[in-house]
Coordinates of C-alpha atoms (C1' of nucleotides) in Angstrom, one line a residue:
Chain A
M24 CA -14.3 -46.8 -9.5
P25 CA -17.8 -45.9 -10.8
T26 CA -20.5 -47.2 -8.5
D27 CA -22.9 -49.7 -9.9
T28 CA -25.9 -48.7 -7.9
T29 CA -28.1 -49.3 -10.9
R30 CA -28.2 -52.5 -12.8
M31 CA -28.1 -50.6 -16.0
N32 CA -31.8 -51.1 -16.8
G33 CA -32.7 -47.5 -17.4
P34 CA -32.3 -43.9 -16.1
A35 CA -32.1 -43.7 -12.3
I36 CA -32.6 -40.6 -10.1
H37 CA -31.2 -40.7 -6.6
A38 CA -32.2 -38.2 -3.9
V39 CA -33.1 -37.8 -0.3
D40 CA -36.7 -37.1 0.6
P41 CA -37.0 -33.5 1.7
W42 CA -40.1 -34.2 3.7
A43 CA -39.1 -37.3 5.5
R44 CA -39.5 -36.4 9.1
G45 CA -37.5 -38.0 11.9
N46 CA -34.1 -37.3 13.4
D47 CA -32.1 -39.3 11.0
P48 CA -28.5 -39.6 11.9
L49 CA -28.0 -39.7 8.2
P50 CA -30.6 -38.8 5.6
A51 CA -31.5 -41.8 3.5
R52 CA -31.3 -41.6 -0.3
H53 CA -33.3 -43.7 -2.6
Q54 CA -33.9 -44.4 -6.2
L55 CA -36.9 -42.3 -7.0
L56 CA -38.2 -43.7 -10.2
S57 CA -40.6 -46.6 -10.3
D58 CA -39.9 -49.5 -12.7
D59 CA -42.7 -48.2 -14.9
E60 CA -41.2 -44.7 -15.0
R61 CA -37.8 -46.0 -15.7
A62 CA -39.2 -48.1 -18.6
Q63 CA -40.9 -45.0 -20.0
L64 CA -37.8 -43.0 -19.9
A65 CA -35.7 -45.8 -21.2
K66 CA -37.7 -45.8 -24.3
I67 CA -36.7 -42.3 -25.1
A68 CA -33.1 -42.5 -23.7
S69 CA -29.9 -43.3 -25.4
V70 CA -26.6 -44.2 -23.8
V71 CA -23.8 -41.9 -24.3
R72 CA -20.1 -42.0 -23.2
F73 CA -17.6 -39.3 -22.7
R74 CA -13.8 -39.4 -22.2
K75 CA -12.2 -37.7 -19.2
G76 CA -12.1 -34.0 -19.8
E77 CA -14.6 -34.1 -22.7
Q78 CA -17.0 -31.3 -23.1
I79 CA -20.7 -32.3 -22.9
C80 CA -22.8 -29.2 -22.9
H81 CA -21.8 -25.7 -24.0
E82 CA -22.8 -22.7 -21.9
G83 CA -25.6 -21.0 -23.7
G84 CA -26.1 -23.7 -26.2
A85 CA -29.6 -24.8 -27.1
A86 CA -30.9 -27.1 -24.4
D87 CA -32.4 -30.0 -26.3
A88 CA -31.6 -32.8 -24.0
V89 CA -31.4 -33.9 -20.4
F90 CA -28.7 -36.2 -19.1
N91 CA -28.8 -38.8 -16.3
I92 CA -25.4 -40.1 -15.1
T93 CA -24.9 -43.8 -14.8
S94 CA -21.2 -43.8 -13.9
G95 CA -18.5 -41.2 -13.6
V96 CA -18.4 -37.6 -12.5
V97 CA -19.4 -34.5 -14.4
I98 CA -18.4 -30.9 -13.7
A99 CA -20.9 -28.2 -14.2
Y100 CA -19.3 -24.8 -14.7
R101 CA -19.7 -21.3 -16.0
T102 CA -17.2 -19.0 -17.5
L103 CA -17.2 -15.4 -16.4
A104 CA -14.5 -13.1 -17.7
K105 CA -12.4 -16.0 -18.9
T106 CA -12.5 -17.5 -15.5
E107 CA -14.1 -20.9 -14.9
H108 CA -16.4 -21.2 -12.0
V109 CA -17.4 -24.7 -11.0
V110 CA -21.1 -24.7 -10.1
S111 CA -21.3 -28.3 -9.0
F112 CA -19.9 -31.8 -9.2
L113 CA -22.4 -34.4 -10.5
Y114 CA -22.4 -38.1 -9.6
P115 CA -24.3 -41.2 -10.7
G116 CA -28.0 -40.8 -10.1
D117 CA -27.8 -37.0 -10.8
L118 CA -29.5 -35.1 -13.6
F119 CA -28.1 -32.3 -15.6
G120 CA -29.1 -30.2 -18.5
L121 CA -32.1 -29.3 -16.4
S122 CA -33.1 -26.0 -15.0
E123 CA -32.4 -23.9 -18.0
E124 CA -34.3 -21.3 -20.0
G125 CA -34.3 -22.8 -23.4
R126 CA -30.5 -22.8 -23.3
Y127 CA -28.0 -24.4 -21.0
T128 CA -26.9 -22.0 -18.3
N129 CA -24.0 -24.2 -17.2
A130 CA -21.4 -25.8 -19.4
T131 CA -20.6 -29.4 -18.5
R132 CA -17.5 -31.5 -18.8
A133 CA -16.5 -35.0 -17.8
A134 CA -14.2 -35.1 -14.8
T135 CA -13.7 -38.8 -15.3
P136 CA -14.9 -41.2 -18.0
V137 CA -18.6 -40.9 -18.0
V138 CA -21.6 -43.0 -19.0
A139 CA -24.9 -41.4 -19.1
Y140 CA -28.4 -41.5 -20.5
K141 CA -29.4 -38.8 -22.9
M142 CA -33.0 -37.9 -23.2
P143 CA -34.5 -35.4 -25.6
L144 CA -36.1 -32.6 -23.7
A145 CA -39.3 -32.6 -25.8
A146 CA -39.9 -36.3 -24.9
V147 CA -39.3 -35.7 -21.2
R148 CA -41.7 -32.8 -21.2
H149 CA -44.2 -34.9 -22.9
I150 CA -44.0 -37.5 -20.2
L151 CA -44.2 -34.9 -17.5
D152 CA -47.3 -33.5 -19.1
R153 CA -48.9 -36.9 -19.3
N154 CA -48.7 -36.6 -15.6
T155 CA -46.9 -39.6 -14.3
S156 CA -46.0 -39.1 -10.6
L157 CA -42.7 -38.3 -12.1
D158 CA -43.0 -34.6 -11.4
V159 CA -42.9 -35.3 -7.7
D160 CA -39.6 -37.0 -8.2
V161 CA -38.3 -34.0 -10.1
I162 CA -39.4 -31.8 -7.2
I163 CA -37.6 -33.9 -4.8
K164 CA -34.5 -33.8 -6.9
L165 CA -34.7 -30.1 -7.3
C166 CA -35.0 -29.6 -3.6
G167 CA -31.8 -31.5 -3.1
E168 CA -30.0 -29.5 -5.7
L169 CA -31.2 -26.3 -4.2
R170 CA -30.0 -27.3 -0.8
E171 CA -26.7 -28.1 -2.2
A172 CA -26.4 -24.9 -4.1
Q173 CA -27.2 -23.0 -0.9
R174 CA -24.6 -25.0 1.0
H175 CA -22.1 -24.1 -1.7
A176 CA -22.9 -20.5 -1.2
L177 CA -22.4 -20.9 2.5
L178 CA -19.1 -22.4 1.8
L179 CA -18.1 -19.5 -0.5
A180 CA -19.1 -17.0 2.1
Q181 CA -16.3 -18.2 4.4
K182 CA -13.4 -16.0 4.4
R183 CA -10.5 -18.4 5.3
A184 CA -9.3 -20.7 2.6
A185 CA -8.7 -23.5 5.0
T186 CA -12.3 -23.2 6.2
R187 CA -13.6 -23.4 2.7
L188 CA -11.5 -26.5 2.0
A189 CA -12.6 -28.1 5.2
M190 CA -16.3 -27.5 4.4
F191 CA -15.7 -28.8 1.0
L192 CA -14.2 -32.0 2.3
D193 CA -16.9 -32.4 4.8
L194 CA -19.5 -31.9 2.0
Q195 CA -17.8 -34.5 -0.2
E196 CA -17.7 -37.0 2.6
R197 CA -21.3 -36.4 3.4
L198 CA -22.3 -36.9 -0.2
Q199 CA -20.2 -40.0 -0.5
I200 CA -21.9 -41.6 2.6
V201 CA -25.3 -40.7 1.3
R202 CA -24.4 -42.3 -2.0
G203 CA -23.7 -45.5 0.0
E204 CA -20.1 -45.7 -0.8
P205 CA -17.5 -46.6 1.8
A206 CA -16.2 -43.5 3.5
V207 CA -13.1 -44.4 5.3
E208 CA -11.4 -42.0 3.0
I209 CA -12.8 -39.3 0.8
Y210 CA -12.4 -39.7 -2.9
L211 CA -11.9 -36.6 -4.9
P212 CA -12.3 -37.4 -8.6
M213 CA -11.7 -33.8 -9.7
D214 CA -8.3 -32.2 -9.9
R215 CA -7.0 -29.3 -7.9
S216 CA -7.9 -26.7 -10.4
S217 CA -11.5 -27.7 -10.4
I218 CA -11.5 -27.6 -6.6
A219 CA -10.1 -24.2 -6.7
A220 CA -12.8 -23.1 -9.2
Y221 CA -15.4 -24.6 -6.9
L222 CA -14.0 -22.9 -3.8
G223 CA -13.5 -19.5 -5.4
L224 CA -9.8 -19.6 -4.8
T225 CA -6.7 -19.8 -6.8
L226 CA -4.8 -23.0 -7.4
A227 CA -2.0 -21.7 -5.1
A228 CA -4.4 -20.9 -2.3
V229 CA -5.9 -24.4 -2.5
G230 CA -2.5 -25.9 -2.2
R231 CA -1.7 -23.9 0.8
A232 CA -5.0 -24.7 2.4
F233 CA -4.2 -28.4 2.0
R234 CA -0.8 -28.0 3.5
T235 CA -2.3 -26.1 6.4
L236 CA -4.8 -28.9 7.2
L237 CA -2.1 -31.5 6.7
S238 CA 0.5 -29.8 9.0
R239 CA -2.1 -29.5 11.7
N240 CA -2.9 -33.2 11.4
I241 CA -6.4 -32.5 10.5
I242 CA -6.3 -34.5 7.4
S243 CA -4.0 -37.0 5.7
T244 CA -3.7 -37.7 2.0
R245 CA -2.9 -41.0 0.3
D246 CA -2.6 -39.4 -3.1
R247 CA -4.1 -36.4 -4.7
H248 CA -7.4 -38.0 -4.9
H249 CA -7.7 -39.7 -1.6
V250 CA -8.1 -37.8 1.7
K251 CA -8.7 -39.0 5.2
I252 CA -10.2 -36.8 7.9
L253 CA -8.3 -37.3 11.1
D254 CA -10.0 -34.8 13.4
R255 CA -13.8 -35.2 13.2
D256 CA -14.3 -31.8 14.8
I257 CA -12.4 -29.7 12.5
F258 CA -15.4 -28.5 10.6
S259 CA -17.0 -26.8 13.6
G260 CA -13.5 -26.0 14.7
L261 CA -12.6 -24.2 11.6
A262 CA -15.9 -22.5 11.3
D263 CA -15.0 -20.3 14.3
M264 CA -11.3 -20.4 13.8
H265 CA -11.1 -16.6 14.0
L266 CA -12.0 -17.0 17.6
V267 CA -9.8 -20.0 18.2
Q268 CA -6.6 -18.3 17.3
N269 CA -7.2 -15.3 19.4
T270 CA -8.3 -17.2 22.5
K271 CA -7.3 -20.7 23.5
K272 CA -7.1 -23.6 21.1
T273 CA -10.1 -25.7 21.8
H274 CA -9.0 -29.0 20.4
G275 CA -6.4 -28.2 17.9
R276 CA -3.4 -30.5 18.4
L277 CA -0.7 -28.5 17.0
Chain B
M13 CA -44.0 0.4 -0.8
P14 CA -45.2 -3.2 -1.1
T15 CA -46.4 -4.0 -4.6
D16 CA -50.0 -5.0 -5.0
T17 CA -49.4 -7.5 -7.8
T18 CA -52.1 -9.7 -6.4
R19 CA -55.6 -8.5 -5.6
M20 CA -55.4 -10.4 -2.3
N21 CA -57.6 -13.2 -3.4
G22 CA -55.3 -16.1 -2.4
P23 CA -51.7 -17.3 -2.6
A24 CA -49.8 -16.4 -5.7
I25 CA -46.6 -17.8 -7.1
H26 CA -44.6 -15.8 -9.5
A27 CA -41.8 -17.2 -11.6
V28 CA -40.3 -17.3 -15.1
D29 CA -40.8 -20.3 -17.2
P30 CA -37.5 -22.2 -17.4
W31 CA -38.5 -23.8 -20.7
A32 CA -39.8 -20.9 -22.6
R33 CA -37.7 -20.8 -25.6
G34 CA -37.0 -17.6 -27.5
N35 CA -34.4 -14.9 -27.2
D36 CA -36.3 -12.8 -24.8
P37 CA -34.6 -9.5 -24.0
L38 CA -36.1 -10.0 -20.6
P39 CA -37.6 -13.2 -19.3
A40 CA -41.2 -12.9 -18.6
R41 CA -42.6 -13.7 -15.2
H42 CA -46.1 -14.8 -14.6
Q43 CA -48.5 -15.8 -12.0
L44 CA -48.3 -19.6 -12.0
L45 CA -51.4 -20.7 -10.2
S46 CA -54.8 -21.1 -11.9
D47 CA -57.8 -19.6 -10.2
D48 CA -58.8 -23.1 -9.2
E49 CA -55.5 -23.8 -7.6
R50 CA -55.5 -20.5 -5.8
A51 CA -58.9 -21.3 -4.4
Q52 CA -57.8 -24.7 -3.2
L53 CA -54.8 -23.2 -1.5
A54 CA -56.8 -20.3 -0.1
K55 CA -58.9 -22.7 1.8
I56 CA -56.0 -24.0 3.8
A57 CA -54.2 -20.7 4.0
S58 CA -54.3 -18.1 6.7
V59 CA -53.0 -14.6 6.5
V60 CA -50.2 -13.7 8.8
R61 CA -48.3 -10.4 9.4
F62 CA -44.9 -9.7 10.8
R63 CA -43.3 -6.5 12.0
K64 CA -40.0 -5.3 10.5
G65 CA -37.2 -7.4 12.0
E66 CA -39.5 -10.0 13.4
Q67 CA -38.4 -13.6 13.3
I68 CA -40.6 -16.0 11.3
C69 CA -38.9 -19.4 11.2
H70 CA -36.2 -20.7 13.4
E71 CA -33.3 -22.6 11.9
G72 CA -33.8 -26.2 12.7
G73 CA -37.3 -25.8 13.9
A74 CA -40.0 -28.2 12.9
A75 CA -41.1 -27.3 9.4
D76 CA -44.9 -27.5 9.6
A77 CA -45.9 -24.7 7.3
V78 CA -45.1 -23.1 4.0
F79 CA -45.4 -19.3 3.5
N80 CA -46.2 -17.3 0.4
I81 CA -45.4 -13.6 0.5
T82 CA -48.1 -11.1 -0.3
S83 CA -46.2 -7.9 0.5
G84 CA -42.9 -7.0 2.0
V85 CA -39.4 -8.6 2.0
V86 CA -38.2 -11.6 3.9
I87 CA -34.6 -12.5 4.7
A88 CA -33.6 -16.2 4.7
Y89 CA -30.4 -16.8 6.6
R90 CA -28.3 -19.4 8.4
T91 CA -26.2 -18.9 11.4
L92 CA -22.8 -20.6 11.4
A93 CA -20.4 -20.0 14.2
K94 CA -22.3 -17.0 15.5
T95 CA -22.1 -15.4 12.1
E96 CA -25.3 -14.8 10.1
H97 CA -25.1 -15.7 6.4
V98 CA -28.0 -14.4 4.3
V99 CA -29.1 -17.1 1.9
S100 CA -31.6 -15.1 -0.1
F101 CA -34.0 -12.2 -0.1
L102 CA -37.6 -13.1 -0.7
Y103 CA -40.2 -10.9 -2.4
P104 CA -43.9 -11.0 -3.0
G105 CA -44.8 -14.0 -5.0
D106 CA -42.1 -16.0 -3.4
L107 CA -42.4 -19.1 -1.4
F108 CA -40.5 -20.1 1.7
G109 CA -40.4 -22.7 4.4
L110 CA -40.0 -25.0 1.4
S111 CA -37.1 -27.3 0.5
E112 CA -36.5 -28.6 4.0
E113 CA -36.0 -32.0 5.5
G114 CA -38.6 -32.1 8.1
R115 CA -37.1 -29.0 9.7
Y116 CA -36.3 -25.6 8.4
T117 CA -32.8 -25.3 7.1
N118 CA -33.0 -21.6 6.9
A119 CA -34.2 -19.2 9.5
T120 CA -36.3 -16.3 8.2
R121 CA -36.9 -12.8 9.4
A122 CA -38.9 -9.9 8.0
A123 CA -36.7 -7.2 6.4
T124 CA -39.7 -4.9 6.2
P125 CA -43.3 -5.3 7.4
V126 CA -44.6 -8.4 5.8
V127 CA -47.9 -9.9 4.9
A128 CA -48.0 -13.6 3.9
Y129 CA -50.1 -16.6 3.6
K130 CA -49.3 -19.5 5.9
M131 CA -50.2 -23.0 4.7
P132 CA -49.8 -26.1 6.8
L133 CA -47.4 -28.4 5.2
A134 CA -49.6 -31.5 5.5
A135 CA -52.4 -29.8 3.6
V136 CA -50.1 -28.7 0.8
R137 CA -48.7 -32.2 0.4
H138 CA -52.2 -33.5 0.3
I139 CA -53.0 -31.2 -2.6
L140 CA -49.8 -32.1 -4.3
D141 CA -50.6 -35.8 -4.0
R142 CA -54.1 -35.2 -5.4
N143 CA -52.2 -34.2 -8.4
T144 CA -53.3 -30.9 -9.5
S145 CA -51.0 -29.5 -12.1
L146 CA -49.7 -27.6 -9.2
D147 CA -46.5 -29.7 -9.1
V148 CA -45.4 -28.3 -12.4
D149 CA -45.7 -24.9 -10.9
V150 CA -43.6 -25.9 -8.0
I151 CA -41.0 -27.3 -10.4
I152 CA -40.9 -24.1 -12.2
K153 CA -40.5 -22.2 -9.0
L154 CA -37.8 -24.4 -7.8
C155 CA -35.9 -24.1 -11.0
G156 CA -35.9 -20.4 -10.5
E157 CA -34.7 -20.6 -7.0
L158 CA -32.0 -23.0 -8.0
R159 CA -30.8 -20.6 -10.7
E160 CA -30.7 -17.8 -8.2
A161 CA -28.8 -19.8 -5.7
Q162 CA -26.2 -20.6 -8.3
R163 CA -26.0 -17.0 -9.3
H164 CA -25.4 -16.2 -5.7
A165 CA -22.6 -18.7 -5.6
L166 CA -21.1 -17.2 -8.7
L167 CA -21.2 -13.8 -7.0
L168 CA -19.6 -15.1 -3.9
A169 CA -16.8 -16.7 -6.0
Q170 CA -15.7 -13.2 -7.1
K171 CA -12.6 -12.0 -5.2
R172 CA -13.1 -8.3 -5.3
A173 CA -15.6 -6.6 -3.0
A174 CA -16.6 -4.0 -5.6
T175 CA -17.3 -6.8 -8.1
R176 CA -19.5 -8.6 -5.7
L177 CA -21.4 -5.5 -4.9
A178 CA -21.8 -4.6 -8.5
M179 CA -23.1 -8.1 -9.3
F180 CA -25.5 -7.8 -6.3
L181 CA -26.9 -4.5 -7.6
D182 CA -27.2 -5.9 -11.1
L183 CA -29.1 -8.9 -9.7
Q184 CA -31.4 -6.8 -7.6
E185 CA -32.2 -4.6 -10.5
R186 CA -32.9 -7.6 -12.7
L187 CA -35.3 -9.0 -10.1
Q188 CA -37.0 -5.7 -9.7
I189 CA -37.6 -5.4 -13.5
V190 CA -38.8 -9.0 -13.7
R191 CA -41.2 -8.2 -10.8
G192 CA -42.6 -5.5 -13.0
E193 CA -41.6 -2.6 -10.7
P194 CA -40.2 0.6 -12.1
A195 CA -36.4 0.4 -12.2
V196 CA -35.2 3.9 -12.6
E197 CA -33.4 3.3 -9.4
I198 CA -32.8 0.2 -7.4
Y199 CA -34.6 -0.3 -4.1
L200 CA -32.7 -2.1 -1.4
P201 CA -35.1 -2.9 1.4
M202 CA -32.4 -4.6 3.5
D203 CA -29.8 -2.8 5.5
R204 CA -26.1 -2.8 5.0
S205 CA -25.4 -5.6 7.4
S206 CA -27.7 -7.9 5.6
I207 CA -26.0 -7.0 2.3
A208 CA -22.7 -7.8 3.9
A209 CA -24.0 -11.1 5.1
Y210 CA -25.3 -11.9 1.6
L211 CA -22.0 -10.9 -0.1
G212 CA -19.8 -12.8 2.4
L213 CA -18.1 -9.6 3.3
T214 CA -17.7 -7.5 6.4
L215 CA -19.7 -4.4 7.0
A216 CA -16.6 -2.3 6.5
A217 CA -15.8 -3.9 3.2
V218 CA -19.3 -3.3 1.9
G219 CA -19.0 0.4 2.9
R220 CA -15.7 0.7 1.1
A221 CA -17.1 -1.1 -2.0
F222 CA -20.0 1.4 -2.1
R223 CA -17.6 4.3 -1.8
T224 CA -15.5 2.8 -4.6
L225 CA -18.4 2.6 -7.0
L226 CA -19.6 6.1 -6.0
S227 CA -16.3 7.8 -6.4
R228 CA -15.9 6.2 -9.9
N229 CA -19.4 7.6 -10.8
I230 CA -20.6 4.1 -11.5
I231 CA -23.5 4.5 -9.1
S232 CA -25.3 7.2 -7.2
T233 CA -27.3 6.9 -4.0
R234 CA -30.3 8.9 -3.0
D235 CA -30.3 7.4 0.4
R236 CA -29.2 4.2 1.9
H237 CA -32.0 2.3 0.3
H238 CA -32.0 3.8 -3.2
V239 CA -29.3 3.4 -5.7
K240 CA -29.1 4.4 -9.3
I241 CA -26.7 2.8 -11.8
L242 CA -25.0 5.4 -13.9
D243 CA -22.8 3.2 -16.0
R244 CA -24.7 0.4 -17.6
D245 CA -21.5 -1.5 -18.5
I246 CA -19.9 -1.7 -15.1
F247 CA -21.0 -5.2 -14.5
S248 CA -19.1 -6.7 -17.4
G249 CA -16.5 -4.1 -16.7
L250 CA -16.0 -5.1 -13.1
A251 CA -16.2 -8.8 -14.0
D252 CA -12.8 -8.5 -15.7
M253 CA -11.5 -5.7 -13.7
H254 CA -8.3 -7.5 -13.0
L255 CA -7.5 -7.1 -16.6
V256 CA -8.9 -3.6 -16.9
Q257 CA -6.6 -2.1 -14.3
N258 CA -3.5 -3.7 -15.8
T259 CA -4.3 -2.7 -19.3
K260 CA -6.3 0.3 -20.6
K261 CA -9.6 1.4 -19.0
T262 CA -12.2 0.3 -21.5
H263 CA -15.0 2.6 -20.7
G264 CA -14.4 3.8 -17.1
R265 CA -14.8 7.5 -16.9
L266 CA -12.7 8.3 -13.9
Chain C
dC3 C1' 13.3 -41.6 -20.3
dG4 C1' 11.9 -37.4 -21.5
dA5 C1' 8.2 -33.8 -22.1
dA6 C1' 3.9 -31.8 -21.1
dG7 C1' 0.8 -31.0 -17.8
dT8 C1' -0.3 -30.4 -13.0
dT9 C1' 0.7 -29.2 -8.3
dT10 C1' 3.5 -27.4 -4.6
dT11 C1' 6.2 -23.9 -2.8
dG12 C1' 8.3 -19.2 -2.3
dA13 C1' 8.4 -14.0 -2.3
dT14 C1' 6.1 -9.8 -3.1
dC15 C1' 2.1 -7.1 -3.3
dA16 C1' -2.7 -5.8 -3.0
dA17 C1' -6.9 -6.2 -0.8
dA18 C1' -10.0 -7.4 2.9
dT19 C1' -10.3 -8.2 8.0
dT20 C1' -10.0 -6.4 12.4
dC21 C1' -10.4 -3.1 15.9
dA22 C1' -11.7 1.2 17.0
dA23 C1' -13.4 5.8 16.6
dG24 C1' -16.1 9.2 14.4
dA25 C1' -20.5 10.6 11.3
dG26 C1' -25.0 10.0 10.1
dT27 C1' -30.0 8.4 11.0
dA28 C1' -33.7 7.2 13.4
dG29 C1' -36.6 7.1 17.0
dT30 C1' -38.1 8.9 21.7
dG31 C1' -39.8 11.9 24.8
dG32 C1' -39.6 16.2 26.9
Chain D
dC6 C1' -39.9 21.0 17.4
dC7 C1' -35.7 20.1 19.2
dA8 C1' -32.6 17.6 21.9
dC9 C1' -31.1 13.2 23.4
dT10 C1' -30.0 8.4 22.9
dA11 C1' -29.4 4.2 20.4
dC12 C1' -28.3 2.4 16.2
dT13 C1' -26.4 1.9 11.8
dC14 C1' -23.1 3.2 8.8
dT15 C1' -18.7 5.2 7.3
dT16 C1' -13.9 6.0 7.7
dG17 C1' -9.1 5.2 9.5
dA18 C1' -4.7 2.5 10.7
dA19 C1' -2.5 -1.8 11.5
dT20 C1' -2.5 -6.7 10.5
dT21 C1' -3.5 -10.9 8.1
dT22 C1' -4.6 -13.4 4.2
dG23 C1' -5.0 -14.5 -0.4
dA24 C1' -3.6 -13.0 -5.2
dT25 C1' 0.0 -12.8 -8.4
dC26 C1' 4.1 -14.1 -10.7
dA27 C1' 7.5 -17.3 -11.2
dA28 C1' 10.2 -21.3 -10.4
dA29 C1' 10.8 -26.0 -8.7
dA30 C1' 8.9 -30.8 -7.7
dC31 C1' 5.9 -34.2 -8.9
dT32 C1' 2.7 -37.1 -12.2
dT33 C1' 1.4 -38.9 -16.2
dC34 C1' 1.9 -40.6 -20.5
dG35 C1' 3.7 -41.4 -24.9

DNA sequence: CGAAGTTTTGATCAAATTCAAGAGTAGTGG
DNA sequence: CCACTACTCTTGAATTTGATCAAAACTTCG
């Protein structure tokens, strides 16, 4: 179910304003580009499609284009010692092929069927230089990606597998809400092995972590791609689990 | 030994160009700001000093200023369930207090005595809006930080403690070289507990990892803050250690 | 319906956590 | 300058958790 946030009239970048003050219950995300900017980009962009599982960028390949996702989900990953590490999951409104050094640092692959805009790097740089207010948009987007990368690191710093998984689900739900999609249940487009690669765990460990959360009635699953969170407090609950299990259970209905 | 890269005549941002093509053996880092930009920023900046260990920003506190390090090292961290997680180590030429959402997402603390420029956020935004080419500099800087955060995540995805430590040392050395400092030995300004918090390990595990590398003659230590890498290939060696120990040792002199 | 791929589950093993005690380093003041 | 204290760091022993290897259940798809 790719979202149709954009009416297909050009590239679209979605992000939350990093400066917006105010105690938002939920940070608001908007379309960053003005019609004019979209038009400019549209002129240099071409629409490309990828089948599920199809490779898009090769790690270390010459970075000659930037992509902007219209629909579908993309996996950015790196391969270290024959092991794939998922760097991030990219959704419609996201940019990739960016933040390189002449060559792609991350490889990318379609997690679902993907439609995207492809823009030659040279042309994009040219527009940036001509100094549209576009660079501010890019800054905002980068801030968002940076925050997400740091949150990913925070997740990976957790020692318990169940904690990592809970944080991951929490993160996915949050992103889903921010994207404006219904969030009664969490949609996980990627398969277990990608989740494992994102969590820095083995397939087996992810499986067990799911079973742990399930058996404690913290989550329920409709199928492998749809999870519902039953206990809203698990996240904080799991974060200090090491205390929880030694002392009294705070709110864990076991 | 704070480096005196800058002659103290205003804020300075150091970063590597993410677009610079070419198969650099080592990516070059330069001072991004023009004299004009530095002058503009200097007008709104004030010099601040912090003692070792002193708290600079509070997590969640109102983000009203941006800092630019002149000398010393700053630790950016978050506290989750009473546990500190180090997000990054910041060096002269780095920016912090950035990439927030009205409030600081990371707390910051001086790892060594620190001298920095403090710039009111409002003024910085104003300059950005007045559209100096400064925003491109910010983009470059953000790309760098993003790359580093992703590398951190990659490190944290490693399962073996010794591997994480080796990657950390490699990273520190790389940064040191890029900063233009002599790199015969690696200088680690932070103490073990901060390293542990950065690596997502316990203090004990970090200690053991050090001892492992030492006993295998992969590194040597002059004191707790100075490490020398003896075997240049360990990094790649450790990255696929799980293979190495099952098969033949490739180049490990044990 | 069967076959390939993916995911769960099980048993064993290795590695990191935990808890706790013992070295090593500062840092302070006599 | 040395001794004393506070702190950080290392080391040790028992426990827990995840990795590993392998087999069984489930999906998907031709």
